[in-house]
Structures are given as structure tokens and as C-alpha cells.
């Protein structure tokens, strides 16, 4: 890869119902390009496995990070296209705000909120939000372990809304 391009590989496992049942696992590969020290563009591809289905998604996104050492604030926007069992499912715009605190070189706790806008009848309608907190733990050789909790409220524009508590573990490897 050219020096300025970065390749990330992530494997994640998510549970629900107070970690008593499997929700999903996925593998994500992402290519990113820094526009400046604070901004980057990225293209992730994700393959997800659920109990009863598989999903694939491709996204195009950008992020902006401002550091106020030891605190940093990040905004991310993504346009996401999802396929379920290889059939087109939906387009979503995702906006995420994250605040993290660098305790030391290894430990970085964070809190984030994310808002989803689903493409319905050629209009993007507010449909889901997530609140998350967790820890990123830097490991040797550009590896990161993430432990997190996410509260997800989905189906805001429909009558069959759903609330989910998600506990998860992620492992990132960066080239």
C-alpha cells in the first residue's frame, strides 16, 4: 500500500440479553486515506453473521478529530449500503460523535452517540440511535482490543420499535 493509505482489519463479537445470547459477529476490512492530521476518508466493507441471516455492507465515510490532550472529540459520517443474504436491504446515513480520554499509552475510555437516518421513499428519516461506552486497549504491534456496551433504540419511525443492550469485544489490526 502507498504510505498514506491505511488498511484495518476488525473482528467483532456482540452479545445481547446481558451477555446470555449471541447477537452477531462480523469481519470488517477498511481502507482509509488521511486528508490532513484531523480529517480522513475511509471505505469499509463488512460481512456479518447472525443466527438466521448474513449481511454485507459497503460504506463511504469521513471523520474529523480535534485533540485537546488528553481529551479528543471525533465526528464521523457514513453513507452505508446494506445487503441481506445478497439482496439489497437499505441505505443509511450515520452520524457519530465520540469523546475519548487518553489515560496512558495503553488505555483510552470513550463515550459516543450515533444517529441513523434510513432512506424511506427517497427521504432520509431518523430511525435509530445508539449510546455507547467502552475502552480501547492498545496492544503491541498496532493491535487494539475494544470492550464496549451499546444501548440501541431502533425503529423510531415505525410502530415496532426495539431496544437492545449490546455487549461486545473487538480486535483491530492495522497495517
PDB file of C-alpha atoms in Angstrom:
ATOM      1  CA  UNK A   1       0.000   0.000   0.000  1.00  0.00           C
ATOM      2  CA  UNK A   2       1.140   3.573  -0.557  1.00  0.00           C
ATOM      3  CA  UNK A   3       2.493   5.150   2.624  1.00  0.00           C
ATOM      4  CA  UNK A   4      -0.554   7.392   3.193  1.00  0.00           C
ATOM      5  CA  UNK A   5      -3.197   4.638   2.767  1.00  0.00           C
ATOM      6  CA  UNK A   6      -4.075   2.533   5.813  1.00  0.00           C
ATOM      7  CA  UNK A   7      -5.655  -0.891   5.904  1.00  0.00           C
ATOM      8  CA  UNK A   8      -7.589  -2.030   9.003  1.00  0.00           C
ATOM      9  CA  UNK A   9      -8.944  -5.461   9.824  1.00  0.00           C
ATOM     10  CA  UNK A  10     -11.504  -5.857  12.619  1.00  0.00           C
ATOM     11  CA  UNK A  11     -13.213  -8.894  14.082  1.00  0.00           C
ATOM     12  CA  UNK A  12     -16.082  -8.257  16.476  1.00  0.00           C
ATOM     13  CA  UNK A  13     -18.381 -10.414  18.584  1.00  0.00           C
ATOM     14  CA  UNK A  14     -21.626  -8.971  20.014  1.00  0.00           C
ATOM     15  CA  UNK A  15     -23.978 -10.353  22.662  1.00  0.00           C
ATOM     16  CA  UNK A  16     -27.405  -9.292  23.905  1.00  0.00           C
ATOM     17  CA  UNK A  17     -29.634 -10.032  26.906  1.00  0.00           C
ATOM     18  CA  UNK A  18     -26.902  -9.331  29.495  1.00  0.00           C
ATOM     19  CA  UNK A  19     -24.372 -11.427  27.556  1.00  0.00           C
ATOM     20  CA  UNK A  20     -26.580 -14.537  27.668  1.00  0.00           C
ATOM     21  CA  UNK A  21     -27.285 -14.794  23.920  1.00  0.00           C
ATOM     22  CA  UNK A  22     -25.409 -14.320  20.668  1.00  0.00           C
ATOM     23  CA  UNK A  23     -26.343 -11.278  18.574  1.00  0.00           C
ATOM     24  CA  UNK A  24     -23.799 -11.247  15.744  1.00  0.00           C
ATOM     25  CA  UNK A  25     -20.198 -11.499  14.702  1.00  0.00           C
ATOM     26  CA  UNK A  26     -18.571  -9.696  11.812  1.00  0.00           C
ATOM     27  CA  UNK A  27     -15.347  -9.154   9.949  1.00  0.00           C
ATOM     28  CA  UNK A  28     -14.625  -5.699   8.559  1.00  0.00           C
ATOM     29  CA  UNK A  29     -11.863  -4.566   6.217  1.00  0.00           C
ATOM     30  CA  UNK A  30     -11.357  -0.835   5.767  1.00  0.00           C
ATOM     31  CA  UNK A  31      -9.104   1.348   3.627  1.00  0.00           C
ATOM     32  CA  UNK A  32      -8.550   4.932   4.801  1.00  0.00           C
ATOM     33  CA  UNK A  33      -6.749   7.987   3.494  1.00  0.00           C
ATOM     34  CA  UNK A  34      -5.791  10.967   5.689  1.00  0.00           C
ATOM     35  CA  UNK A  35      -6.700  14.307   4.117  1.00  0.00           C
ATOM     36  CA  UNK A  36      -4.985  16.165   6.969  1.00  0.00           C
ATOM     37  CA  UNK A  37      -3.928  15.494  10.572  1.00  0.00           C
ATOM     38  CA  UNK A  38      -7.562  15.898  11.633  1.00  0.00           C
ATOM     39  CA  UNK A  39      -9.582  14.561   8.680  1.00  0.00           C
ATOM     40  CA  UNK A  40      -9.717  11.252   6.845  1.00  0.00           C
ATOM     41  CA  UNK A  41     -11.822   9.430   4.268  1.00  0.00           C
ATOM     42  CA  UNK A  42     -12.493   5.706   4.510  1.00  0.00           C
ATOM     43  CA  UNK A  43     -14.233   2.825   2.734  1.00  0.00           C
ATOM     44  CA  UNK A  44     -15.149  -0.140   4.954  1.00  0.00           C
ATOM     45  CA  UNK A  45     -16.616  -3.483   3.843  1.00  0.00           C
ATOM     46  CA  UNK A  46     -18.311  -5.665   6.476  1.00  0.00           C
ATOM     47  CA  UNK A  47     -19.548  -9.260   6.387  1.00  0.00           C
ATOM     48  CA  UNK A  48     -21.869 -10.075   9.336  1.00  0.00           C
ATOM     49  CA  UNK A  49     -23.210 -13.394  10.614  1.00  0.00           C
ATOM     50  CA  UNK A  50     -26.418 -13.571  12.665  1.00  0.00           C
ATOM     51  CA  UNK A  51     -28.281 -16.688  13.859  1.00  0.00           C
ATOM     52  CA  UNK A  52     -30.710 -16.599  10.940  1.00  0.00           C
ATOM     53  CA  UNK A  53     -29.128 -14.423   8.240  1.00  0.00           C
ATOM     54  CA  UNK A  54     -25.988 -12.899   6.771  1.00  0.00           C
ATOM     55  CA  UNK A  55     -25.481  -9.236   5.911  1.00  0.00           C
ATOM     56  CA  UNK A  56     -22.908  -7.422   3.843  1.00  0.00           C
ATOM     57  CA  UNK A  57     -22.363  -3.696   3.726  1.00  0.00           C
ATOM     58  CA  UNK A  58     -20.189  -1.198   1.957  1.00  0.00           C
ATOM     59  CA  UNK A  59     -19.766   2.353   3.204  1.00  0.00           C
ATOM     60  CA  UNK A  60     -18.145   5.631   2.286  1.00  0.00           C
ATOM     61  CA  UNK A  61     -17.275   7.890   5.171  1.00  0.00           C
ATOM     62  CA  UNK A  62     -15.297  10.737   6.574  1.00  0.00           C
ATOM     63  CA  UNK A  63     -14.193  11.781  10.027  1.00  0.00           C
ATOM     64  CA  UNK A  64     -12.836  14.834  11.804  1.00  0.00           C
ATOM     65  CA  UNK A  65     -10.903  14.643  15.094  1.00  0.00           C
ATOM     66  CA  UNK A  66      -9.923  17.509  17.383  1.00  0.00           C
ATOM     67  CA  UNK A  67      -7.420  16.853  20.175  1.00  0.00           C
ATOM     68  CA  UNK A  68      -7.415  18.726  23.482  1.00  0.00           C
ATOM     69  CA  UNK A  69      -4.885  16.417  25.140  1.00  0.00           C
ATOM     70  CA  UNK A  70      -5.713  14.162  26.940  1.00  0.00           C
ATOM     71  CA  UNK A  71      -9.310  14.501  25.616  1.00  0.00           C
ATOM     72  CA  UNK A  72     -10.255  14.236  21.945  1.00  0.00           C
ATOM     73  CA  UNK A  73     -13.548  14.742  20.137  1.00  0.00           C
ATOM     74  CA  UNK A  74     -14.416  12.982  16.887  1.00  0.00           C
ATOM     75  CA  UNK A  75     -17.267  13.367  14.396  1.00  0.00           C
ATOM     76  CA  UNK A  76     -17.875  10.665  11.789  1.00  0.00           C
ATOM     77  CA  UNK A  77     -20.369  10.494   8.933  1.00  0.00           C
ATOM     78  CA  UNK A  78     -21.019   7.414   6.790  1.00  0.00           C
ATOM     79  CA  UNK A  79     -23.229   6.620   3.826  1.00  0.00           C
ATOM     80  CA  UNK A  80     -23.920   2.903   4.124  1.00  0.00           C
ATOM     81  CA  UNK A  81     -25.479   0.426   1.690  1.00  0.00           C
ATOM     82  CA  UNK A  82     -26.594  -2.879   3.239  1.00  0.00           C
ATOM     83  CA  UNK A  83     -27.378  -6.220   1.613  1.00  0.00           C
ATOM     84  CA  UNK A  84     -29.108  -9.090   3.389  1.00  0.00           C
ATOM     85  CA  UNK A  85     -28.430 -12.576   2.031  1.00  0.00           C
ATOM     86  CA  UNK A  86     -27.011 -10.786  -1.062  1.00  0.00           C
ATOM     87  CA  UNK A  87     -30.216  -8.810  -1.765  1.00  0.00           C
ATOM     88  CA  UNK A  88     -30.299  -5.010  -1.370  1.00  0.00           C
ATOM     89  CA  UNK A  89     -31.773  -4.074   2.023  1.00  0.00           C
ATOM     90  CA  UNK A  90     -31.320  -0.329   2.652  1.00  0.00           C
ATOM     91  CA  UNK A  91     -29.298   2.878   2.505  1.00  0.00           C
ATOM     92  CA  UNK A  92     -28.454   4.621   5.765  1.00  0.00           C
ATOM     93  CA  UNK A  93     -26.693   7.833   6.736  1.00  0.00           C
ATOM     94  CA  UNK A  94     -24.921   7.516  10.093  1.00  0.00           C
ATOM     95  CA  UNK A  95     -23.651  10.389  12.244  1.00  0.00           C
ATOM     96  CA  UNK A  96     -21.473   9.577  15.245  1.00  0.00           C
ATOM     97  CA  UNK A  97     -19.952  11.786  17.946  1.00  0.00           C
ATOM     98  CA  UNK A  98     -17.234  10.355  20.211  1.00  0.00           C
ATOM     99  CA  UNK A  99     -15.323  11.742  23.177  1.00  0.00           C
ATOM    100  CA  UNK A 100     -12.336   9.787  24.464  1.00  0.00           C
ATOM    101  CA  UNK A 101      -9.828  10.279  27.243  1.00  0.00           C
ATOM    102  CA  UNK A 102      -6.260   9.028  26.961  1.00  0.00           C
ATOM    103  CA  UNK A 103      -5.344   7.718  30.420  1.00  0.00           C
ATOM    104  CA  UNK A 104      -1.942   6.469  29.248  1.00  0.00           C
ATOM    105  CA  UNK A 105      -0.363   4.925  26.131  1.00  0.00           C
ATOM    106  CA  UNK A 106      -2.415   1.754  26.535  1.00  0.00           C
ATOM    107  CA  UNK A 107      -5.845   2.729  27.902  1.00  0.00           C
ATOM    108  CA  UNK A 108      -8.412   5.040  26.312  1.00  0.00           C
ATOM    109  CA  UNK A 109     -12.034   5.037  27.601  1.00  0.00           C
ATOM    110  CA  UNK A 110     -14.689   6.593  25.365  1.00  0.00           C
ATOM    111  CA  UNK A 111     -18.363   7.524  25.149  1.00  0.00           C
ATOM    112  CA  UNK A 112     -20.278   8.003  21.900  1.00  0.00           C
ATOM    113  CA  UNK A 113     -23.690   8.670  20.425  1.00  0.00           C
ATOM    114  CA  UNK A 114     -24.807   7.735  16.942  1.00  0.00           C
ATOM    115  CA  UNK A 115     -27.856   8.724  14.899  1.00  0.00           C
ATOM    116  CA  UNK A 116     -29.187   6.749  11.919  1.00  0.00           C
ATOM    117  CA  UNK A 117     -31.234   8.141   9.050  1.00  0.00           C
ATOM    118  CA  UNK A 118     -32.893   5.453   6.923  1.00  0.00           C
ATOM    119  CA  UNK A 119     -33.778   6.007   3.254  1.00  0.00           C
ATOM    120  CA  UNK A 120     -37.575   5.587   3.073  1.00  0.00           C
ATOM    121  CA  UNK A 121     -39.482   6.754  -0.001  1.00  0.00           C
ATOM    122  CA  UNK A 122     -36.471   8.806  -1.165  1.00  0.00           C
ATOM    123  CA  UNK A 123     -36.314  10.682   2.163  1.00  0.00           C
ATOM    124  CA  UNK A 124     -33.821  10.064   4.919  1.00  0.00           C
ATOM    125  CA  UNK A 125     -35.795   9.646   8.146  1.00  0.00           C
ATOM    126  CA  UNK A 126     -34.428   9.447  11.690  1.00  0.00           C
ATOM    127  CA  UNK A 127     -34.779   5.766  12.605  1.00  0.00           C
ATOM    128  CA  UNK A 128     -32.245   4.681  15.228  1.00  0.00           C
ATOM    129  CA  UNK A 129     -29.833   5.908  17.853  1.00  0.00           C
ATOM    130  CA  UNK A 130     -27.107   4.279  19.877  1.00  0.00           C
ATOM    131  CA  UNK A 131     -25.306   5.297  23.046  1.00  0.00           C
ATOM    132  CA  UNK A 132     -22.019   3.527  23.749  1.00  0.00           C
ATOM    133  CA  UNK A 133     -19.160   3.499  26.190  1.00  0.00           C
ATOM    134  CA  UNK A 134     -16.114   1.334  26.444  1.00  0.00           C
ATOM    135  CA  UNK A 135     -12.346   1.026  26.480  1.00  0.00           C
ATOM    136  CA  UNK A 136      -9.774   0.823  23.734  1.00  0.00           C
ATOM    137  CA  UNK A 137      -6.688  -1.037  24.934  1.00  0.00           C
ATOM    138  CA  UNK A 138      -3.592  -0.632  22.780  1.00  0.00           C
ATOM    139  CA  UNK A 139      -1.644  -3.856  22.347  1.00  0.00           C
ATOM    140  CA  UNK A 140       1.827  -4.331  20.826  1.00  0.00           C
ATOM    141  CA  UNK A 141       2.326  -4.192  17.042  1.00  0.00           C
ATOM    142  CA  UNK A 142      -0.578  -1.900  16.071  1.00  0.00           C
ATOM    143  CA  UNK A 143      -3.282  -4.087  17.615  1.00  0.00           C
ATOM    144  CA  UNK A 144      -6.218  -2.809  19.668  1.00  0.00           C
ATOM    145  CA  UNK A 145      -8.685  -4.630  21.912  1.00  0.00           C
ATOM    146  CA  UNK A 146     -12.033  -2.879  22.409  1.00  0.00           C
ATOM    147  CA  UNK A 147     -14.527  -3.784  25.140  1.00  0.00           C
ATOM    148  CA  UNK A 148     -17.851  -1.948  24.989  1.00  0.00           C
ATOM    149  CA  UNK A 149     -21.520  -1.627  25.887  1.00  0.00           C
ATOM    150  CA  UNK A 150     -24.107  -0.141  23.481  1.00  0.00           C
ATOM    151  CA  UNK A 151     -27.730   0.780  24.106  1.00  0.00           C
ATOM    152  CA  UNK A 152     -29.596   0.657  20.791  1.00  0.00           C
ATOM    153  CA  UNK A 153     -33.086   2.020  20.111  1.00  0.00           C
ATOM    154  CA  UNK A 154     -34.244   1.057  16.609  1.00  0.00           C
ATOM    155  CA  UNK A 155     -37.435   1.594  14.616  1.00  0.00           C
ATOM    156  CA  UNK A 156     -38.224   5.114  15.802  1.00  0.00           C
ATOM    157  CA  UNK A 157     -40.390   5.844  12.731  1.00  0.00           C
ATOM    158  CA  UNK A 158     -42.328   2.575  12.931  1.00  0.00           C
ATOM    159  CA  UNK A 159     -44.709   1.099  15.455  1.00  0.00           C
ATOM    160  CA  UNK A 160     -42.476  -1.940  16.075  1.00  0.00           C
ATOM    161  CA  UNK A 161     -39.533  -0.245  17.768  1.00  0.00           C
ATOM    162  CA  UNK A 162     -36.910  -2.340  19.525  1.00  0.00           C
ATOM    163  CA  UNK A 163     -34.477  -1.672  22.368  1.00  0.00           C
ATOM    164  CA  UNK A 164     -31.326  -3.754  22.628  1.00  0.00           C
ATOM    165  CA  UNK A 165     -28.437  -3.882  25.088  1.00  0.00           C
ATOM    166  CA  UNK A 166     -25.246  -4.943  23.327  1.00  0.00           C
ATOM    167  CA  UNK A 167     -22.016  -6.071  24.974  1.00  0.00           C
ATOM    168  CA  UNK A 168     -19.103  -6.600  22.677  1.00  0.00           C
ATOM    169  CA  UNK A 169     -15.452  -7.294  22.091  1.00  0.00           C
ATOM    170  CA  UNK A 170     -13.471  -6.183  19.060  1.00  0.00           C
ATOM    171  CA  UNK A 171      -9.954  -6.856  17.896  1.00  0.00           C
ATOM    172  CA  UNK A 172      -8.337  -4.437  15.404  1.00  0.00           C
ATOM    173  CA  UNK A 173      -5.200  -4.980  13.404  1.00  0.00           C
ATOM    174  CA  UNK A 174      -3.721  -2.029  11.461  1.00  0.00           C
ATOM    175  CA  UNK A 175      -1.255  -2.146   8.586  1.00  0.00           C
TER     176      UNK A 175
END
